[in-house]
């Protein structure tokens, strides 16, 4: 609870668990009135029409000149005599091979000419973002300055312009105070600086609209929309005539009606609120937009037209639930940075932003946290149109106890600039005061501003529930809650958002080099989180960290960045986690293990996870062999029901696709006729096996398969087929340890030549034989081996039948190895020609893309023409999928663990196969060594040692459940060589 005054906050803090309702009171003096008065912020709406001009905007993006050494600020000099080099704008200077000493100034230079028809207009220049302190000169005269990280601003150039060529000079300081507050270079792992977003010139009339806030509200019953248009003017006219027209724009991707719903013409000070009865509502699921067109008149002549989209949506909190349009909302999304593999934090064009937002929308994301700075304004336009809620975050990160006035003022200015620019967007669901910072009085200034300017938009502080719970904010925030955190916040006293809920595998670098399958196993974690949050009243939603790999390829420098922590890479290729996100976030879930079909009807169970939409508002397609159709079902939001298909399925599998009426698929499911969680394995065949025994060896023959055992070492020496070696002994026993947490936090896989990081799959060594004996059984022969790997005892039982089948059972004692083990199993070395892997497995989802490393069944080659480990040079844009990337140990597809296998196959160029038989409870991994193809069948395999993924996860409970009290672990491998 919080009481607000002009410059004071009375805050309730709790001193114990929040549900105990034990609070203390605190009154906080703020600098809010002074800061608010000092920070004059203008974001002039871009006109679509200005009287007398053919085009009111001109882009200055493209070719500029650059120098990294601007030691003195000259007066009256249009173009200082420095060494100028070409540079592209927008981009980071570091990505173009430049580096500017911290605190020093770099320079940008651009010449332009204005159209003749701009002569009688005012000319503004707008920068989407300059990182982060700059001074602007035009034709040798000082125009103004600005400090702000990833913050839009504008300046008036009118009085500095020449009728012909104009010379624009921008001084940019490297790593200013604003950059230090935002930590933008720190978590990019390189120096971020330069003109990072678009630059444009804007023509406006002498009297023009310089601020427009479309405050769209709804009545309690949602039956009436009220639009208050807050219009500010710049110029001599104080009360001009204004015409307002409101049109229905509709939903992007559906037919647009273009119907006019309101028109008003009046003097500015006599404009009345706009009332729309029975309005269409904006929601991420149904992003219905209206368009407002505001025309400004002088002497009854139209001088300027502003056009803007808006939407009616109502946000409120009741008890511990966040509501949008009177219905609870669940958020499923990502934390998103601006990332370009070649341009760093810069946004090169609108097409790349549109691609990003479409990609996320098509993956069922309904929420973006703009970590950790305001987004480009065009991104918000896209989220309005495509339907994605946005948490607008101020450019403040890891801020602690430094409280100078300059610092406090900068924090306030940046937040105010974001709020004023973005508050009209219906996609804005909440504000974030900053990221993972220590709560200090300086943040109350921003809080008071938000409550004054946008009282209907909630505020959070990421992550308040870790840095001291602040009940002043409306919504709780916790990062990486872990399994225990889910339960702790299930019935929390207020809504809470896990803005960084699950981290992708990133810092466990050696494990990622070794086994990309960790990225597939991550899907189990995400599904668990999403399912849990769906049923938890107070947990409003989650964001995945992160959206895009933080990996850059600058000219003239080695790759840099924080690492591969995105569901897509820097080139926007979908990584394995992307599909898990799309399926976990699907608003319609098939819950049936199998379909029921009889007569002329088939039944499948569904769950509707939409917040507002009935299932009859989407298209449901079904397919059975060569028969297909569409079907409709009536299931309310948040409810479950049955899909009735008027068709008796003939095949073994029914395919169901959920399709949004805007044309993209939500999810696709394959539902089997029969389902069993058990996959019985072939048993060993009965019959005799030929054995030749000597003092030193056993020679065993099963048809055309020959096994050679050494009795002196107790090891399998080799397996041959028709005299050709197909297995090279000995058997390898594995107890692969976890790598240390946060192994190398600034490590990029493309750059490991001087780091002690690499492949980690060495078998146990220091083998000692204690005993061996052979027995004949009704199913062939059995060889029992007792020995030790170092101090770790093991029993191995080799069973060979007369149908070319080998089974090895083992009991390994790992008591003296410890709990830090990722995979335990057994495997062999194969000739390198067996370099194609096939598999069939029990998978998390019933459908996958054809190139997903976790697909239910598939074929993977050890290497593809595209597979390369030579990434130290600037990388070309890859045209192939993530699965074909790789390193010297094989492609991602080949060397990734295949969880829960039923069968596995190693295939050579002739088509000969070595077959592995399993029951859906084991895991297969293969890799390439200089002389062999190695593989492992693991009876135990976990998610690795990514610290933030496993944070508070009690990971060891899985291994504890597998290990006997005395430290024994049991497992087996079964192969056939038919």
mmCIF file of N, CA and C in Angstrom, residues 50 88 168 215 294 418 468 502 562 569 582 612 634 654 656 692 745 760 784 786 818 935 938 969:
data_model
loop_
_atom_site.group_PDB
_atom_site.id
_atom_site.type_symbol
_atom_site.label_atom_id
_atom_site.label_comp_id
_atom_site.label_asym_id
_atom_site.label_seq_id
_atom_site.Cartn_x
_atom_site.Cartn_y
_atom_site.Cartn_z
ATOM 1 N N UNK A 50 2.042 17.933 -43.770
ATOM 2 C CA UNK A 50 2.377 19.296 -43.392
ATOM 3 C C UNK A 50 2.114 20.161 -44.614
ATOM 4 N N UNK A 88 28.719 3.458 -41.142
ATOM 5 C CA UNK A 88 27.286 3.327 -41.406
ATOM 6 C C UNK A 88 26.512 3.745 -40.164
ATOM 7 N N UNK A 168 26.339 18.718 -40.559
ATOM 8 C CA UNK A 168 25.904 18.240 -39.243
ATOM 9 C C UNK A 168 27.057 17.527 -38.561
ATOM 10 N N UNK A 215 -5.150 8.848 -24.056
ATOM 11 C CA UNK A 215 -5.467 8.134 -22.824
ATOM 12 C C UNK A 215 -6.797 7.406 -23.006
ATOM 13 N N UNK A 294 -5.670 13.566 -36.211
ATOM 14 C CA UNK A 294 -5.850 14.902 -35.644
ATOM 15 C C UNK A 294 -5.312 15.920 -36.638
ATOM 16 N N UNK A 418 10.891 7.770 -21.261
ATOM 17 C CA UNK A 418 10.222 6.548 -21.711
ATOM 18 C C UNK A 418 8.713 6.629 -21.496
ATOM 19 N N UNK A 468 14.966 -6.893 -1.391
ATOM 20 C CA UNK A 468 14.138 -6.285 -0.361
ATOM 21 C C UNK A 468 12.772 -5.988 -0.909
ATOM 22 N N UNK A 502 13.637 -18.611 -16.375
ATOM 23 C CA UNK A 502 14.519 -19.712 -16.736
ATOM 24 C C UNK A 502 15.627 -19.196 -17.639
ATOM 25 N N UNK A 562 28.081 -11.874 -24.383
ATOM 26 C CA UNK A 562 27.892 -12.605 -23.134
ATOM 27 C C UNK A 562 27.713 -14.090 -23.353
ATOM 28 N N UNK A 569 19.494 -17.398 -32.465
ATOM 29 C CA UNK A 569 20.840 -16.843 -32.483
ATOM 30 C C UNK A 569 20.820 -15.443 -33.080
ATOM 31 N N UNK A 582 7.594 -22.377 -28.162
ATOM 32 C CA UNK A 582 6.360 -22.314 -28.954
ATOM 33 C C UNK A 582 5.329 -23.329 -28.460
ATOM 34 N N UNK A 612 -8.702 -14.768 -22.974
ATOM 35 C CA UNK A 612 -9.986 -14.163 -23.355
ATOM 36 C C UNK A 612 -10.733 -14.929 -24.438
ATOM 37 N N UNK A 634 -16.338 -25.551 -28.718
ATOM 38 C CA UNK A 634 -16.677 -24.452 -27.815
ATOM 39 C C UNK A 634 -16.100 -24.746 -26.430
ATOM 40 N N UNK A 654 -3.489 -39.397 -35.531
ATOM 41 C CA UNK A 654 -4.322 -38.267 -35.914
ATOM 42 C C UNK A 654 -3.516 -36.993 -35.700
ATOM 43 N N UNK A 656 -3.418 -32.925 -35.445
ATOM 44 C CA UNK A 656 -4.289 -31.782 -35.166
ATOM 45 C C UNK A 656 -3.441 -30.524 -35.148
ATOM 46 N N UNK A 692 35.747 -70.473 -27.927
ATOM 47 C CA UNK A 692 37.087 -71.053 -27.879
ATOM 48 C C UNK A 692 37.824 -70.363 -26.742
ATOM 49 N N UNK A 745 32.539 -16.704 -17.642
ATOM 50 C CA UNK A 745 31.286 -15.989 -17.852
ATOM 51 C C UNK A 745 31.310 -15.145 -19.122
ATOM 52 N N UNK A 760 34.457 -32.595 -22.852
ATOM 53 C CA UNK A 760 34.601 -33.298 -21.575
ATOM 54 C C UNK A 760 33.784 -34.580 -21.584
ATOM 55 N N UNK A 784 31.274 -62.816 -16.533
ATOM 56 C CA UNK A 784 31.170 -61.908 -15.388
ATOM 57 C C UNK A 784 32.564 -61.397 -15.027
ATOM 58 N N UNK A 786 34.752 -58.735 -12.462
ATOM 59 C CA UNK A 786 34.849 -57.876 -11.297
ATOM 60 C C UNK A 786 36.173 -57.128 -11.356
ATOM 61 N N UNK A 818 31.434 -38.934 -5.896
ATOM 62 C CA UNK A 818 30.642 -37.823 -5.394
ATOM 63 C C UNK A 818 29.380 -37.611 -6.200
ATOM 64 N N UNK A 935 30.502 -43.470 -28.511
ATOM 65 C CA UNK A 935 29.132 -43.244 -28.082
ATOM 66 C C UNK A 935 28.951 -43.724 -26.652
ATOM 67 N N UNK A 938 23.582 -43.768 -21.576
ATOM 68 C CA UNK A 938 23.520 -43.323 -20.186
ATOM 69 C C UNK A 938 22.213 -43.759 -19.560
ATOM 70 N N UNK A 969 25.405 -47.739 -8.603
ATOM 71 C CA UNK A 969 24.506 -47.367 -9.692
ATOM 72 C C UNK A 969 24.504 -48.520 -10.687
#
